[in-house]
């Protein structure tokens, strides 16, 4: 769980903290973790796996705002560590 926590704090919160570059703010509160958990395996372009690997699509008039983390930047084990941490914190 420590590896997942470190990934969350260093990778996710880098942009998704209050005052960060993303308008989608995450914090360490259970509500953020529940929202992420509910979208981990959702079969859509908002799946956590999809967003991690491919980033997000641009909204009309805006550039894509989240970079992608291909296998060269985040291993499958790191993605699973992040998933495990999110699910633990959401419970």
Tab-separated table of C-alpha atoms in Angstrom:
chain	number	residue	atom	x	y	z
A	1	UNK	CA	0.000	0.000	0.000
A	2	UNK	CA	2.914	2.341	0.600
A	3	UNK	CA	3.891	2.251	-3.089
A	4	UNK	CA	0.321	3.086	-4.103
A	5	UNK	CA	0.188	5.924	-1.594
A	6	UNK	CA	3.452	7.347	-2.923
A	7	UNK	CA	2.164	7.163	-6.504
A	8	UNK	CA	-1.050	8.915	-5.507
A	9	UNK	CA	0.810	11.673	-3.706
A	10	UNK	CA	3.556	12.170	-6.292
A	11	UNK	CA	1.738	11.433	-9.547
A	12	UNK	CA	-1.929	12.250	-8.968
A	13	UNK	CA	-1.787	15.050	-6.426
A	14	UNK	CA	0.981	16.816	-8.321
A	15	UNK	CA	-1.707	18.193	-10.644
A	16	UNK	CA	-4.955	17.344	-8.828
A	17	UNK	CA	-4.408	19.148	-5.541
A	18	UNK	CA	-6.104	22.416	-4.698
A	19	UNK	CA	-4.342	25.123	-6.682
A	20	UNK	CA	-2.852	22.531	-9.055
A	21	UNK	CA	-3.030	22.699	-12.833
A	22	UNK	CA	-6.127	20.496	-13.036
A	23	UNK	CA	-9.647	21.658	-12.338
A	24	UNK	CA	-10.422	18.126	-11.110
A	25	UNK	CA	-9.310	18.377	-7.486
A	26	UNK	CA	-8.531	15.279	-5.453
A	27	UNK	CA	-7.587	15.183	-1.817
A	28	UNK	CA	-7.055	12.562	0.822
A	29	UNK	CA	-10.724	12.493	1.817
A	30	UNK	CA	-12.801	9.376	1.444
A	31	UNK	CA	-15.115	11.054	-1.100
A	32	UNK	CA	-12.254	11.444	-3.594
A	33	UNK	CA	-11.204	7.834	-3.118
A	34	UNK	CA	-14.791	6.594	-3.492
A	35	UNK	CA	-15.203	8.510	-6.751
A	36	UNK	CA	-11.959	7.062	-8.105
A	37	UNK	CA	-12.845	3.553	-6.922
A	38	UNK	CA	-16.221	3.718	-8.622
A	39	UNK	CA	-14.533	4.537	-11.922
A	40	UNK	CA	-11.552	2.164	-11.802
A	41	UNK	CA	-12.968	-0.498	-14.083
A	42	UNK	CA	-15.948	1.334	-15.514
A	43	UNK	CA	-16.178	0.462	-19.200
A	44	UNK	CA	-15.735	3.951	-20.572
A	45	UNK	CA	-13.124	6.518	-21.446
A	46	UNK	CA	-13.287	7.624	-17.789
A	47	UNK	CA	-11.929	4.310	-16.506
A	48	UNK	CA	-8.934	4.875	-14.268
A	49	UNK	CA	-6.952	2.398	-16.362
A	50	UNK	CA	-7.899	4.201	-19.583
A	51	UNK	CA	-7.033	7.631	-18.223
A	52	UNK	CA	-3.699	6.508	-16.776
A	53	UNK	CA	-2.560	4.888	-20.011
A	54	UNK	CA	-4.025	7.308	-22.565
A	55	UNK	CA	-4.685	10.575	-20.754
A	56	UNK	CA	-7.933	12.406	-21.283
A	57	UNK	CA	-9.642	13.666	-24.381
A	58	UNK	CA	-9.899	17.354	-25.044
A	59	UNK	CA	-13.188	19.072	-24.435
A	60	UNK	CA	-14.387	21.311	-27.255
A	61	UNK	CA	-12.209	24.401	-27.289
A	62	UNK	CA	-9.639	22.959	-24.863
A	63	UNK	CA	-6.489	20.903	-25.145
A	64	UNK	CA	-6.200	17.524	-23.392
A	65	UNK	CA	-5.288	18.294	-19.816
A	66	UNK	CA	-3.922	15.022	-18.474
A	67	UNK	CA	-0.773	13.410	-19.816
A	68	UNK	CA	-0.753	9.713	-20.440
A	69	UNK	CA	1.358	7.220	-18.547
A	70	UNK	CA	2.299	4.493	-21.009
A	71	UNK	CA	4.023	1.360	-19.807
A	72	UNK	CA	7.393	3.114	-20.122
A	73	UNK	CA	6.324	5.741	-17.568
A	74	UNK	CA	4.208	3.637	-15.180
A	75	UNK	CA	4.461	-0.125	-14.967
A	76	UNK	CA	1.452	-2.418	-14.727
A	77	UNK	CA	2.512	-3.170	-11.139
A	78	UNK	CA	2.503	0.540	-10.303
A	79	UNK	CA	-1.012	0.900	-11.743
A	80	UNK	CA	-2.146	-2.044	-9.607
A	81	UNK	CA	-0.442	-0.564	-6.530
A	82	UNK	CA	-2.302	2.694	-7.155
A	83	UNK	CA	-5.591	0.807	-7.612
A	84	UNK	CA	-5.085	-1.134	-4.368
A	85	UNK	CA	-4.345	2.058	-2.448
A	86	UNK	CA	-7.434	3.813	-3.829
A	87	UNK	CA	-9.686	0.870	-2.993
A	88	UNK	CA	-8.285	0.613	0.531
A	89	UNK	CA	-8.761	4.316	1.227
A	90	UNK	CA	-12.310	4.279	-0.195
A	91	UNK	CA	-13.439	1.602	2.260
